[in-house]
XYZ file of C-alpha atoms in Angstrom:
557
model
C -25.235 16.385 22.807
C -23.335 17.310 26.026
C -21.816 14.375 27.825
C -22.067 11.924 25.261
C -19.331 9.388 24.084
C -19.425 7.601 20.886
C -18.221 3.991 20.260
C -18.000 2.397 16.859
C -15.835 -0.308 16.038
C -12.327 -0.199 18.407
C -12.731 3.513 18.658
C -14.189 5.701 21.250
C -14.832 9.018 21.039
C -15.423 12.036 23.221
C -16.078 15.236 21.808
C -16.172 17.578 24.567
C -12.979 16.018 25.934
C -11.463 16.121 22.113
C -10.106 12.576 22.321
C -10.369 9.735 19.703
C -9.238 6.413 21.648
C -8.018 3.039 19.128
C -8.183 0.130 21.619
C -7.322 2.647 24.147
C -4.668 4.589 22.198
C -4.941 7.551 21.934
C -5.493 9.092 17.856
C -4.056 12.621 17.100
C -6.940 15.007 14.900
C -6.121 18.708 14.265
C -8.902 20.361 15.986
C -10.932 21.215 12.316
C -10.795 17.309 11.671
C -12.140 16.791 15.045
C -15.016 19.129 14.506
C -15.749 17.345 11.414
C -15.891 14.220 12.946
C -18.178 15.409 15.271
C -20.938 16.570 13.263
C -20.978 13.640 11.133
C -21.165 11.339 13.825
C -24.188 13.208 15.331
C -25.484 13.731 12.187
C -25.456 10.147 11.265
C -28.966 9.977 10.469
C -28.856 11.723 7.081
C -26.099 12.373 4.267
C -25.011 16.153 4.980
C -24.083 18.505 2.352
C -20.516 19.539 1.502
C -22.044 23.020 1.177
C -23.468 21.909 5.465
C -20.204 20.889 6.115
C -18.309 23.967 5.054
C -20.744 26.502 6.255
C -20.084 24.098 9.840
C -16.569 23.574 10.143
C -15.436 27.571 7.991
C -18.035 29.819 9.728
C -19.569 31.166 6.773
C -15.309 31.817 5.406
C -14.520 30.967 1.368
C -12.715 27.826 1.202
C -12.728 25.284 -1.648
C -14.037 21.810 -1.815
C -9.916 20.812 -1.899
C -9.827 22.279 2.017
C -12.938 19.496 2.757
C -11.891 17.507 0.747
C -8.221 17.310 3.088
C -10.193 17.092 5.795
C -12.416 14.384 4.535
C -9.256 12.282 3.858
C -7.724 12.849 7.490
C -10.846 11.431 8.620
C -10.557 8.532 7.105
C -7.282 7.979 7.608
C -7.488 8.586 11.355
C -10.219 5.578 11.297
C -8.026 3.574 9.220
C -10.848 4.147 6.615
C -10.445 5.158 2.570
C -12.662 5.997 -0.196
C -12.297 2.787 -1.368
C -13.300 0.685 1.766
C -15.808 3.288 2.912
C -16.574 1.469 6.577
C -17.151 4.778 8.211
C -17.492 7.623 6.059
C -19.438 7.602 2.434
C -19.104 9.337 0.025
C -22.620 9.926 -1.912
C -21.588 12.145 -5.211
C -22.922 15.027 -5.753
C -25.131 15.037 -2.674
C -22.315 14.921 0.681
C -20.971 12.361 3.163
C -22.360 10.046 5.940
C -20.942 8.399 8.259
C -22.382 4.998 8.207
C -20.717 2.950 11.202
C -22.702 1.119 13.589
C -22.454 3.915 16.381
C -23.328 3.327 20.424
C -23.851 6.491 22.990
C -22.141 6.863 26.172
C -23.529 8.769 28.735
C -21.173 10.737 31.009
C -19.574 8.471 33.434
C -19.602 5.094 31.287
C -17.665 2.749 30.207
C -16.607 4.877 27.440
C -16.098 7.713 29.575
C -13.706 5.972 32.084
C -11.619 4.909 28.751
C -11.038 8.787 27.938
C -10.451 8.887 31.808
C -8.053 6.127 31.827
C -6.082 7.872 29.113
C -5.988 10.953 30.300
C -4.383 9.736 33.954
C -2.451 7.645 31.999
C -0.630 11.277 29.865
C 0.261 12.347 32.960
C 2.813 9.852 33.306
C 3.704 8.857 30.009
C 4.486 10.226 26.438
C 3.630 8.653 23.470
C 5.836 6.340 22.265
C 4.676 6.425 18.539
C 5.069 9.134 16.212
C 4.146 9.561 13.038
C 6.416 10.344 10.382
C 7.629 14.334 9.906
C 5.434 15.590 7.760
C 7.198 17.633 4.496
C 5.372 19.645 2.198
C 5.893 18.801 -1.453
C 7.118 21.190 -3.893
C 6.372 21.482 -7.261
C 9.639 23.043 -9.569
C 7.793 22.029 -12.809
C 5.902 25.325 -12.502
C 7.703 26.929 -9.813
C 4.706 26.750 -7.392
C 4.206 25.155 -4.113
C 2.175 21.906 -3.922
C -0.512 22.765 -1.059
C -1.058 21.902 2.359
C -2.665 24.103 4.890
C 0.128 24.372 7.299
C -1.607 22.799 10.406
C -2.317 19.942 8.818
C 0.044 17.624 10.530
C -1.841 14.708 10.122
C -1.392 15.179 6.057
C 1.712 12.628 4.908
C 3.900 13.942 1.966
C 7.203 14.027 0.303
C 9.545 16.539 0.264
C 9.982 18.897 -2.965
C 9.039 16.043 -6.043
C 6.812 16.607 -8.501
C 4.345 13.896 -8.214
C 2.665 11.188 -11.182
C -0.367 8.726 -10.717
C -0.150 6.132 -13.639
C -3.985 4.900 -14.200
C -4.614 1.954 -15.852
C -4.440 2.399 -19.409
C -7.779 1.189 -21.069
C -8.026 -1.744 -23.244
C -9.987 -0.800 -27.251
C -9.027 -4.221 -28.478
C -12.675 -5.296 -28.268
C -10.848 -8.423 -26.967
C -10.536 -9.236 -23.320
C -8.054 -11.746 -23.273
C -5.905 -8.257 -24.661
C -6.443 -6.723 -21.034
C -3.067 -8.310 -20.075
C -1.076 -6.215 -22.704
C -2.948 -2.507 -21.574
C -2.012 -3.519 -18.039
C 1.335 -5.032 -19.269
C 2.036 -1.665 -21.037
C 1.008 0.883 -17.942
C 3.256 -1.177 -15.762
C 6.601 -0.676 -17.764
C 5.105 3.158 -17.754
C 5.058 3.059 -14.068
C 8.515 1.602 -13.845
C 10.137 3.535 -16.235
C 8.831 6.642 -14.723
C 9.434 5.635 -11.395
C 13.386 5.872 -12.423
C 12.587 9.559 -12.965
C 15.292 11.443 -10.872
C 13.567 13.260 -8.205
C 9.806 12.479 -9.427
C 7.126 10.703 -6.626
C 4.988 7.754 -8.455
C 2.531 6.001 -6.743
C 2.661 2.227 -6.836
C 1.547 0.001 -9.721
C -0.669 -2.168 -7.039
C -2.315 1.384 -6.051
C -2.858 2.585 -9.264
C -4.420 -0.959 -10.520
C -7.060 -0.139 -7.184
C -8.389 2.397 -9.797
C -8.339 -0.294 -13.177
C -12.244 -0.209 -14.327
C -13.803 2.371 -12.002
C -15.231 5.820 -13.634
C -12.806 8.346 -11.743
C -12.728 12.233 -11.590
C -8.677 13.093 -11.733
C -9.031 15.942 -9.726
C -10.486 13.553 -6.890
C -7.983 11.083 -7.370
C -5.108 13.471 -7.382
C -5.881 14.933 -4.353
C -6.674 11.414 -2.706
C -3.239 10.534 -3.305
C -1.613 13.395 -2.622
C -0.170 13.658 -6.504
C 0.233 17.055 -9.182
C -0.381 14.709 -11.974
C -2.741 12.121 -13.799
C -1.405 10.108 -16.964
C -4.076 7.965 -18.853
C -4.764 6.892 -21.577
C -5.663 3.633 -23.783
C -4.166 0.725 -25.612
C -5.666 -0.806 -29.005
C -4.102 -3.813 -30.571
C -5.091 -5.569 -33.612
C -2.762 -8.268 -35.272
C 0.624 -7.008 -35.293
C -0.359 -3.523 -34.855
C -0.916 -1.525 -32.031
C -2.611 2.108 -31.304
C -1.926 3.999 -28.240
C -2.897 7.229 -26.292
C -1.929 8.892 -23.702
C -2.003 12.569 -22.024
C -0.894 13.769 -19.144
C -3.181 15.962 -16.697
C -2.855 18.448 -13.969
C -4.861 17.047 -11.160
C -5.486 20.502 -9.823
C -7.052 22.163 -12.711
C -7.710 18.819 -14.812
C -6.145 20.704 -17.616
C -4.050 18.633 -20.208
C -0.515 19.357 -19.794
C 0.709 17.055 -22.832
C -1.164 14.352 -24.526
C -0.304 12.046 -28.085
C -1.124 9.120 -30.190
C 1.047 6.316 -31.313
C 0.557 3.943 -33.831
C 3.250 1.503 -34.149
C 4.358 -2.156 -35.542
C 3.894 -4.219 -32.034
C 7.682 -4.915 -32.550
C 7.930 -1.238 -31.609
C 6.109 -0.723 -28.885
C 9.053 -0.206 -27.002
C 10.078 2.548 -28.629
C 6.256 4.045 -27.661
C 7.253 3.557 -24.195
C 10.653 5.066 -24.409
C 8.557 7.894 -26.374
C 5.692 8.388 -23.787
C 8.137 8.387 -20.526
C 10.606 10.810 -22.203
C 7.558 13.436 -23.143
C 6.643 12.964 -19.614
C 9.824 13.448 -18.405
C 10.101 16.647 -20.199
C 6.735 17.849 -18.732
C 8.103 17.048 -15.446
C 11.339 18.794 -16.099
C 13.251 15.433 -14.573
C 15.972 13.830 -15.610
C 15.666 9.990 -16.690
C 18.606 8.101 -15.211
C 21.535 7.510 -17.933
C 21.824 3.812 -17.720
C 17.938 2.504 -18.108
C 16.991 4.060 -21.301
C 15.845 1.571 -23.034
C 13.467 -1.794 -22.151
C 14.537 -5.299 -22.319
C 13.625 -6.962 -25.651
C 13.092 -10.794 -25.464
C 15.047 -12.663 -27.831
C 12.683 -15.466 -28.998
C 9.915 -12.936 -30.275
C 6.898 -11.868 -29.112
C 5.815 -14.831 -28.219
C 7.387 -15.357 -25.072
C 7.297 -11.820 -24.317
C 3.476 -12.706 -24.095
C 3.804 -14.981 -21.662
C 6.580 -13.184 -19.375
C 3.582 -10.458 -19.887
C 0.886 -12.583 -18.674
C 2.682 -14.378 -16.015
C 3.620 -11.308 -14.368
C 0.345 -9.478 -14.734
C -1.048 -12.482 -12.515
C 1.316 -11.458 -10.000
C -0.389 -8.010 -9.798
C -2.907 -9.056 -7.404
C -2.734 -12.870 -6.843
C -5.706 -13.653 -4.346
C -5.909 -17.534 -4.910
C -3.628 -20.301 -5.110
C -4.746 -21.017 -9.020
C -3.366 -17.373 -9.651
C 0.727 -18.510 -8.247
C -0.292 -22.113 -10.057
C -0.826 -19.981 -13.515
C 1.757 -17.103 -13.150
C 4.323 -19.878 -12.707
C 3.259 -22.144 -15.384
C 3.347 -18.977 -17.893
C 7.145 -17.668 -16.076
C 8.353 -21.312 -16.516
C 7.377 -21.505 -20.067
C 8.578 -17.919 -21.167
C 12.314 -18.819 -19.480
C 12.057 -22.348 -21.368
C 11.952 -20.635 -24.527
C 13.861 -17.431 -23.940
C 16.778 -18.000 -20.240
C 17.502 -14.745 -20.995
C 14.195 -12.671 -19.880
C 14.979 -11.046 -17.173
C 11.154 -10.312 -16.644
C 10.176 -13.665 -15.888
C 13.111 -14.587 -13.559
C 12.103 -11.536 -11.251
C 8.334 -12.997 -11.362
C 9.516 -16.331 -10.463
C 11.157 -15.771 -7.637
C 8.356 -13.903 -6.214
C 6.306 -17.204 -6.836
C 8.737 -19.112 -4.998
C 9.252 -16.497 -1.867
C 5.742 -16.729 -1.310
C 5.591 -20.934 -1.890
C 8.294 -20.651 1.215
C 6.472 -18.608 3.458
C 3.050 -20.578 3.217
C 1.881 -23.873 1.446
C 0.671 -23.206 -1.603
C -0.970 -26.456 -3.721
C 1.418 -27.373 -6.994
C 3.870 -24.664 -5.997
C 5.491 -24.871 -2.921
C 8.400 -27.545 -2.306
C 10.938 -28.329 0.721
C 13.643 -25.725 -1.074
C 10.857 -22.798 -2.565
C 13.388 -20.200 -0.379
C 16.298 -20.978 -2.392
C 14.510 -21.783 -5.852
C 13.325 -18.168 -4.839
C 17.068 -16.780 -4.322
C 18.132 -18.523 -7.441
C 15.566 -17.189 -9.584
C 16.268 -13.554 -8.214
C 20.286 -13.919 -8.750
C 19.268 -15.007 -12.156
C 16.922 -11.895 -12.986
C 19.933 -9.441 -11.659
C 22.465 -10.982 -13.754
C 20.808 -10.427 -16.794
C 19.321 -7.151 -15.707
C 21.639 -5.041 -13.210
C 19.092 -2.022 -13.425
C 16.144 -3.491 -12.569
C 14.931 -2.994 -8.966
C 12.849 -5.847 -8.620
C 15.709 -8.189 -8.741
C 17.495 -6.862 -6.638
C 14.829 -6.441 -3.715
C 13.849 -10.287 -4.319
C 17.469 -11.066 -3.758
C 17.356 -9.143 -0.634
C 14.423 -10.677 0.612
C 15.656 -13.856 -0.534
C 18.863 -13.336 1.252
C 17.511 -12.348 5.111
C 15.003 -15.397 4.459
C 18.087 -17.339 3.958
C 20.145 -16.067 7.102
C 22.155 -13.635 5.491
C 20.564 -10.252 6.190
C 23.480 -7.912 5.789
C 24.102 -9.510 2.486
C 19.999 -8.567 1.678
C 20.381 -5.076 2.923
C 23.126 -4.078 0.326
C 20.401 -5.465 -2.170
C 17.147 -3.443 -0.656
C 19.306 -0.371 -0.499
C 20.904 -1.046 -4.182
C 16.769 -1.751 -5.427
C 15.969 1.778 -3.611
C 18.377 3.296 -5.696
C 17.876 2.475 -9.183
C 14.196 2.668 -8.599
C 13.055 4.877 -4.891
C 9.405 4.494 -5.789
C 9.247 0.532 -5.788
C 7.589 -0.014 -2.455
C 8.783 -3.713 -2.187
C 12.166 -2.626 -1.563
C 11.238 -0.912 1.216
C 9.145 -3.717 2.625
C 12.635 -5.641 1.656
C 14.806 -3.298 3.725
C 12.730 -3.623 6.943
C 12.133 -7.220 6.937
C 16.156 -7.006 6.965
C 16.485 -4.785 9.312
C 14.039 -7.205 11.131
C 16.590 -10.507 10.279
C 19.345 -7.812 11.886
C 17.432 -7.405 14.958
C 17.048 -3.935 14.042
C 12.936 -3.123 14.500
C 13.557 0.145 15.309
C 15.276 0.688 11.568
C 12.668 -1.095 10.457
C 10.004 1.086 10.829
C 10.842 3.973 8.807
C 11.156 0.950 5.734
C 6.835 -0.045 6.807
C 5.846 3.230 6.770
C 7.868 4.464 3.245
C 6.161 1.677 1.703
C 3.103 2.383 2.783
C 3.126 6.032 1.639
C 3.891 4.635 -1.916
C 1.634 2.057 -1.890
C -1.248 2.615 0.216
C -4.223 0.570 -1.929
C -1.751 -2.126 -1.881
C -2.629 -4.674 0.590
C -1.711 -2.285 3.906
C -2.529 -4.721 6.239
C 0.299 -6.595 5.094
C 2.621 -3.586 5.861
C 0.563 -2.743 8.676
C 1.228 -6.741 10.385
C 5.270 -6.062 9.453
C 5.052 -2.570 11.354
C 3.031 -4.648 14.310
C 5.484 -7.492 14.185
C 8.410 -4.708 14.822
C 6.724 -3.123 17.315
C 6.501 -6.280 18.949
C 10.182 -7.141 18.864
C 10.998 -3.997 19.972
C 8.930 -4.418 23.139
C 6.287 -1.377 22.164
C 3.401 -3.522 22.798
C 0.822 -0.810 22.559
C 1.753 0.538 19.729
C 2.161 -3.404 18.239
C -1.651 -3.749 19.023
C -2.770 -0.497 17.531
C -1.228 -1.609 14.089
C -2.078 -5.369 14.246
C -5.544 -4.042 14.714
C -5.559 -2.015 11.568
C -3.996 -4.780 9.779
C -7.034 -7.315 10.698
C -9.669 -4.456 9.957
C -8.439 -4.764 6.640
C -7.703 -8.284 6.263
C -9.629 -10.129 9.000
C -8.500 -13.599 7.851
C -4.745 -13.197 7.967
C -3.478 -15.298 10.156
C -0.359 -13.845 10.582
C -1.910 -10.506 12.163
C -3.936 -12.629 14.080
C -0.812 -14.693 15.818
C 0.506 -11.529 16.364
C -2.407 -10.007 17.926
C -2.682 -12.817 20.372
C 0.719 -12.358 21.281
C 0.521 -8.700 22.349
C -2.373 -8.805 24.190
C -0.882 -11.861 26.306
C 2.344 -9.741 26.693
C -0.050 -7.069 28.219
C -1.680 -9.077 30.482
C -4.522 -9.240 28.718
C -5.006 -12.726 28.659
C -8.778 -13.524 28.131
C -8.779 -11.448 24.968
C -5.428 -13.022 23.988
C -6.870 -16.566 24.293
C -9.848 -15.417 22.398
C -7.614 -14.243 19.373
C -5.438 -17.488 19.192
C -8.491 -19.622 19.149
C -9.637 -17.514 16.041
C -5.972 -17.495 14.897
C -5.924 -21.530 15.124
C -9.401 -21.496 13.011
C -7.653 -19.414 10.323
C -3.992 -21.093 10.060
C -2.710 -22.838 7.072
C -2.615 -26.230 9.625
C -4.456 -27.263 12.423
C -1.201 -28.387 13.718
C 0.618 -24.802 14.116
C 2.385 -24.854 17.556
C 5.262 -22.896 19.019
C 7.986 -24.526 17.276
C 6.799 -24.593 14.151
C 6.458 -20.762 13.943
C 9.585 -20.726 14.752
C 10.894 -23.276 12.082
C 8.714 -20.994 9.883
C 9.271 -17.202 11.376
C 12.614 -17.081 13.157
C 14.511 -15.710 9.879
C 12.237 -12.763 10.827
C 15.147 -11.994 13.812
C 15.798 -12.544 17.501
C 12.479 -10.495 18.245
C 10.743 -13.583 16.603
C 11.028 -15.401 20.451
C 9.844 -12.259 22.008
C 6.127 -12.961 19.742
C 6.822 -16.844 20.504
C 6.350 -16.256 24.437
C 3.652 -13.971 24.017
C 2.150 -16.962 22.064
C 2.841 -19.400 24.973
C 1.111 -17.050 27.502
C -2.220 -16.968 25.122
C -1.889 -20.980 25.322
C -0.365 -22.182 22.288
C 1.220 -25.578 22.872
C 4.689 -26.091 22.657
C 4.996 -28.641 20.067
């Protein structure tokens, strides 16, 4: 297969050159990942063995299915690819991988060939300009033991000496299904109580709901998210009592480190949280933080609690405009009985940030930015210690004009919970509103290590957006492309897109994406000025993606 380039998608490859081009950018792959790549792509054909692969890539040496496994993963990340999505490489169980993208070959001296020609010219006169976060290994003190990485995996992204916890949905035994909002009710105050751990790493609510109803090994999921641990377990409710399980797993060995069952008066079921995330806690040998011991307890009953519960389970994963229609019917009626629910305040002004920042039927009014504010003032004033108050009211703030004021609140969210991805996403946007891109990064790319099933091309249009307004077009490009690989119909990404590829002089592929960006917008009437009635709270960088946007031919007004 001398001489050959491969194109699939944006990317081109070249094996004998060892490059892997994105849109002409160039993508870094330790050379065992590269290898890897390689014989998959030319092995396309036919699913190949992991027992092939290791015997390809090792040389005949004893390594475990964790060392593919890595590899696997770096794969997929460096093709913007996961085991979820599977657009390149799947995963066939218990028969081996294929990789399953629609795949052209180059011969020596095409057009593929004078893009890995281009780039390399183009190193001799420039560095990179992007760089990926430094890469930390992860220690383990619960049992005195490293947490692995082979040490040349740079491409690998970790944290730095915390023991690590995956929450997965906890099942629902009610037999009823309009019960599945109190399991998921109850694994999310898991998540966030654990998530105030001192020192501990837990992954995202959003990521671990990615998992809610799918038959998982631990082990594999574990090692896909870079965690020690696994807690599952179920929920059973019937009438005013309620049943539930839980154990805690090593994702290495899938032994059971702890595990219990609860059976409780519902009006106790706090106390079963406060129970379950202390025996965790123990296991993890972490202190909880003094001053969040204990869960808010609704004063009207559990009544309302239900629909604080329900309202904010919608807000999950909304995907439709019925979903914000419903949460906020259900948050409106909880603080109508019960103004003191701190719960439903938070939810609401979520609901209301996102009526402001696009039209959404039955929800969105001329002042949804400062119901949103108001609701998220209201939340922290009832409930100093919970982080999603706090990183509303910093959002709420920069979309107001008052970034500095937001920062204080990101940062203060970060504290009191540093596994909440939003308030990362909350301290970059400000940092954005500050004309800061450059600190803004750092924020994208935190909260996409916590929560990377969690809509990424959102995170991955914010890190475009700040490349933008930092004047790192390139680099913009690369990550508005990922973004629209994941979400092709986001029109945001799509503006954005258009705008960097004008700003690069790249204007026939610039008009191209605005005319698809028009198609997708939330009005046929989108012009110049008002994105910038809509986006300028997003900083000064906001005109800098305005001209781009008048070079692709958007009209003025």
């Amino acid at each position: 297969m001398q001489g050959i380039t491969y194109r699939f998608e944006g990317f081109v490859f070249d094996p004998d050159a060892g490059t892997l081009l994105n849109s002409g950018q160039p993508v870094a792959l330790e050379p065992q990942v590269l290898r890897l790549l390689q014989y998959l792509v030319e092995n396309r054909g036919r699913i190949v063995s992991k027992d092939e692969l290791i015997d390809e890539i090792w040389q005949g040496r004893l390594v475990s299915d964790a060392a593919l496994n890595t590899r696997i993963r770096a794969v997929r990340r460096a093709l913007g690819d996961d085991h979820v999505q599977q657009k390149f490489l799947r995963t066939y169980p218990k028969r081996g991988f294929q990789f399953v993208a629609k795949t052209d070959c180059l011969k020596a001296g095409g057009e593929g060939d004078a893009s890995v020609r281009a780039f390399h010219a183009m190193t001799l006169h420039r560095a990179w300009v992007w760089a990926g976060p430094v890469i930390l290994l992860l220690v383990l003190g619960v049992v005195g033991a490293v947490w692995w990485l082979n040490e040349s995996e740079v491409a690998e992204t970790s944290l730095s000496a915390k023991p690590s916890i995956v929450v997965l949905p906890f099942d629902n035994l009610s037999g009823d299904p309009d019960q599945e909002y109190f399991a998921d009710a109850f694994t999310e105050d898991l998540i966030t109580d654990l998530s105030r751990i001192r020192g501990a790493f837990v992954i995202a609510r959003r990521t671990s709901f990615s998992f809610k109803e799918e038959a998982v090994d631990v082990k594999d999921v574990a090692a896909d998210l870079g965690v020690r641990y696994v807690l599952e377990g179920s929920v059973r409710r019937s009438g005013d009592q309620v049943r539930i399980n839980a154990q805690l797993i090593d994702g290495q060995t899938r032994s059971h480190v702890w595990s219990d069952r609860y059976d409780r008066d519902l009006t106790d079921v706090f106390s079963v949280q406060n129970n379950v995330t202390g025996q965790i806690a123990a296991a993890l040998k972490a202190e909880l933080r003094e001053a969040d011991s204990q869960r808010q307890r609704p004063m009207a009953g559990l009544k309302v609690w239900d629909y604080a519960l329900r309202g904010n389970v919608l807000l999950f994963n909304p995907d439709s405009a019925e979903d914000f229609r419903d949460a906020k019917a259900l948050l409106d009626k909880a603080v109508e009985l019960d103004p003191s629910i701190a719960s439903a305040w938070s939810g609401l002004a979520f609901v209301h940030f996102a009526a402001s920042m696009r039209p959404i039927p039955g929800v969105s009014v001329a002042n949804s930015k400062d119901l949103s504010l108001e609701a998220a003032q209201r939340a922290v004033s009832l409930d100093p210690k919970d982080a999603e108050g706090h990183w509303m009211v910093g959002v709420g703030y920069a979309r107001s004009g008052q970034p500095e004021r937001g920062l204080v609140s990101c940062y203060t969210a970060m504290e009191l919970n540093p596994n909440n991805d939003c308030a990362y996403v909350c301290a970059g946007l400000a940092n954005m509103a500050l004309g800061n891109p450059t600190e803004a990064l750092p924020h994208f790319r935190q909260s996409l290590r916590l929560n990377p099933r969690f809509r990424p091309s959102t995170k991955y249009t914010y890190m475009g957006l700040a490349h933008l307004h930092n004047g790192q077009d390139l680099e913009a490009i690369t990550a508005l492309n990922r973004a629209i690989a994941g979400s092709p119909n986001e029109p945001t990404a799509n503006f954005a897109l258009a705008s960097a590829l004008a700003l690069t002089g790249r204007e026939e592929e610039a008009r191209a994406a605005l005319e698809k960006s028009m198609a997708l917008a939330y009005s046929d009437r989108t012009t110049v000025e008002t994105l910038r009635a809509s986006h300028s709270w997003m900083g000064p960088g906001s005109e800098r993606v305005l001209e781009g946007l008048r070079l692709a031919g958007m009209r003025e007004q």
